[in-house]
C-alpha cells in the first residue's frame, strides 16, 4: 500500500475541497445522529460535517495512519478519527458501536477499491433508515495525466517495479444510478468537469503526485525513480502546456447522492 503524504495532498486544498462541498450540500439530512466519512484524509473537510450537524457524532475513517495522525488535530468531543480499511468497515459491523450512520460520505475514496461497485450493497446495508449515501469519484482516468503515467510505467525498464501497484478506477454517473436504484434508493447523480488553473513549476505533476500517481512513484526508488519523474514531467508539460496565466488541468468528477427513504 502506498504511503500518503498529507502535506503534498493539501498543496491544492482549495481545488480538492470544492467537490466535497458540492457533494455534501445535496445531502438532505437535517439532524443526523451519526455521520461517517470514509477516506477522510487529513480531516479538515470532515470537521465541516461536524460544524454543519453539531448534534451528530462524526467519525472520520482512513486506511492511512499518516492521514489519520494529521486529521486528529481536528478532533473534538463530537469528532473523532481512526485508522480503518473502507472495505472491512463496510462488510464487518463497526467495532465502535452498532448505531448505523444516518449520513455516509466517501469523497474521492471509492476509486481506490477494486471492483467497488460490488461494495455498494454493503454500504447501503450499513445505512440507518432514512439514511443518506454520498460519494464522489474522479472520472479522469482516460486523460493524458493517467494514460501517460501508465504507458511510461509499463515500459520494460520500469514495469518490474510498477506492474502490481494500485490503480484507481471509476464509472459514469449512469452506472451508479442503476446500481443504487436497484438497491431501492432514490438517487441523484451528476458529472462536472473542473478547469483548474494551476501555477508553479510542473504543476500537473505536483497535483497528481499527491493522488493518482502516488502508488507508481512509491514503487520506484533511487535513479529509477529520478528517471521516471524527469520523463513523466516532460510528458505532462507537453500534454498540458503552460500559458501566461497558468496551466489548465481539466478534471472530470462523478457525484452521487442516494437516499434510503424511511418505510
Coordinates of N, CA and C in Angstrom, one line a residue, residues 1-4 112 145-155 157-168 205 208-222 224-229 232:
X1 N 0.8 -1.2 0.0 CA 0.0 0.0 0.0 C 0.9 1.2 0.0
X2 N 0.6 2.2 -0.8 CA 1.3 3.4 -0.9 C 1.2 4.3 0.3
X3 N 2.3 5.0 0.7 CA 2.2 5.9 1.8 C 1.6 7.2 1.3
X4 N 0.8 7.8 2.1 CA 0.1 9.1 1.7 C 0.7 10.2 2.5
X112 N -10.3 3.8 -5.2 CA -9.2 3.0 -4.8 C -9.6 1.6 -4.4
X145 N -3.0 12.7 -18.2 CA -2.3 12.6 -16.9 C -2.1 11.2 -16.5
X146 N -3.2 10.4 -16.7 CA -3.2 9.0 -16.3 C -2.7 8.1 -17.4
X147 N -3.1 8.3 -18.6 CA -2.6 7.5 -19.7 C -1.1 7.5 -19.9
X148 N -0.5 8.7 -19.8 CA 0.9 8.8 -19.9 C 1.6 8.2 -18.7
X149 N 1.0 8.3 -17.5 CA 1.6 7.6 -16.3 C 1.7 6.1 -16.5
X150 N 0.6 5.5 -17.0 CA 0.6 4.1 -17.1 C 1.4 3.5 -18.3
X151 N 1.4 4.3 -19.4 CA 2.2 3.9 -20.5 C 3.7 3.9 -20.1
X152 N 4.1 5.0 -19.4 CA 5.5 5.0 -19.0 C 5.8 3.9 -18.0
X153 N 4.9 3.7 -17.1 CA 5.2 2.7 -16.1 C 5.2 1.3 -16.7
X154 N 4.6 1.1 -17.8 CA 4.6 -0.2 -18.4 C 5.8 -0.5 -19.3
X155 N 6.7 0.5 -19.5 CA 7.9 0.2 -20.2 C 8.8 -0.7 -19.5
X157 N 11.8 -1.0 -18.6 CA 12.7 -0.6 -17.6 C 12.1 -0.2 -16.2
X158 N 10.7 0.0 -16.3 CA 10.0 0.3 -15.0 C 9.0 -0.8 -14.6
X159 N 8.6 -1.6 -15.6 CA 7.5 -2.5 -15.3 C 7.7 -3.5 -14.2
X160 N 8.9 -3.9 -14.0 CA 9.2 -4.9 -12.9 C 8.8 -4.3 -11.6
X161 N 8.9 -3.0 -11.4 CA 8.6 -2.4 -10.1 C 7.1 -1.9 -10.0
X162 N 6.5 -1.6 -11.2 CA 5.2 -0.9 -11.2 C 4.1 -1.8 -11.5
X163 N 4.3 -3.0 -12.0 CA 3.2 -3.8 -12.6 C 2.1 -4.2 -11.6
X164 N 2.4 -4.2 -10.3 CA 1.4 -4.7 -9.3 C 0.9 -3.5 -8.4
X165 N 1.1 -2.3 -8.8 CA 0.7 -1.2 -7.9 C -0.8 -1.0 -8.0
X166 N -1.4 -0.3 -7.0 CA -2.8 0.1 -7.0 C -3.1 1.0 -8.2
X167 N -4.2 0.7 -8.9 CA -4.6 1.6 -10.0 C -6.1 2.0 -9.8
X168 N -6.4 3.2 -9.5 CA -7.8 3.6 -9.3 C -8.6 3.6 -10.6
X205 N 2.2 17.7 -12.5 CA 2.9 16.6 -11.8 C 2.7 16.8 -10.3
X208 N -0.8 15.5 -9.4 CA -1.1 14.0 -9.5 C -0.1 13.2 -8.6
X209 N 1.0 13.8 -8.3 CA 1.9 13.1 -7.4 C 1.4 12.9 -6.0
X210 N 0.4 13.7 -5.6 CA -0.2 13.6 -4.3 C -1.4 12.7 -4.3
X211 N -1.8 12.2 -5.5 CA -3.0 11.3 -5.5 C -2.8 10.1 -6.5
X212 N -3.2 10.3 -7.7 CA -3.3 9.1 -8.7 C -2.0 8.5 -9.0
X213 N -0.9 9.3 -9.0 CA 0.4 8.8 -9.4 C 1.2 8.3 -8.2
X214 N 0.7 8.5 -7.0 CA 1.5 8.2 -5.8 C 1.9 6.7 -5.8
X215 N 1.0 5.7 -6.0 CA 1.4 4.3 -5.9 C 2.5 4.0 -6.9
X216 N 2.5 4.5 -8.1 CA 3.6 4.3 -9.1 C 4.9 4.9 -8.6
X217 N 4.8 6.1 -8.1 CA 6.1 6.8 -7.6 C 6.6 6.0 -6.4
X218 N 5.8 5.6 -5.5 CA 6.2 4.9 -4.3 C 6.9 3.5 -4.7
X219 N 6.6 3.0 -5.8 CA 7.1 1.6 -6.2 C 8.5 1.7 -6.7
X220 N 8.9 3.0 -7.1 CA 10.3 3.2 -7.6 C 11.2 3.8 -6.6
X221 N 12.5 3.6 -6.8 CA 13.4 4.2 -5.9 C 14.7 4.6 -6.6
X222 N 15.5 5.4 -6.0 CA 16.8 5.8 -6.5 C 16.8 6.4 -7.9
X224 N 16.1 5.0 -10.7 CA 15.0 4.6 -11.4 C 13.8 5.6 -11.3
X225 N 13.6 6.0 -10.0 CA 12.5 7.0 -9.8 C 12.9 8.3 -10.4
X226 N 14.1 8.7 -10.2 CA 14.6 10.0 -10.8 C 14.3 10.1 -12.3
X227 N 14.7 9.0 -13.0 CA 14.5 8.9 -14.4 C 13.0 9.0 -14.8
X228 N 12.2 8.2 -14.0 CA 10.8 8.2 -14.3 C 10.1 9.6 -14.1
X229 N 10.5 10.2 -13.0 CA 9.9 11.5 -12.7 C 10.3 12.5 -13.8
X232 N 8.3 11.7 -16.9 CA 6.9 12.0 -16.7 C 6.6 13.5 -16.7

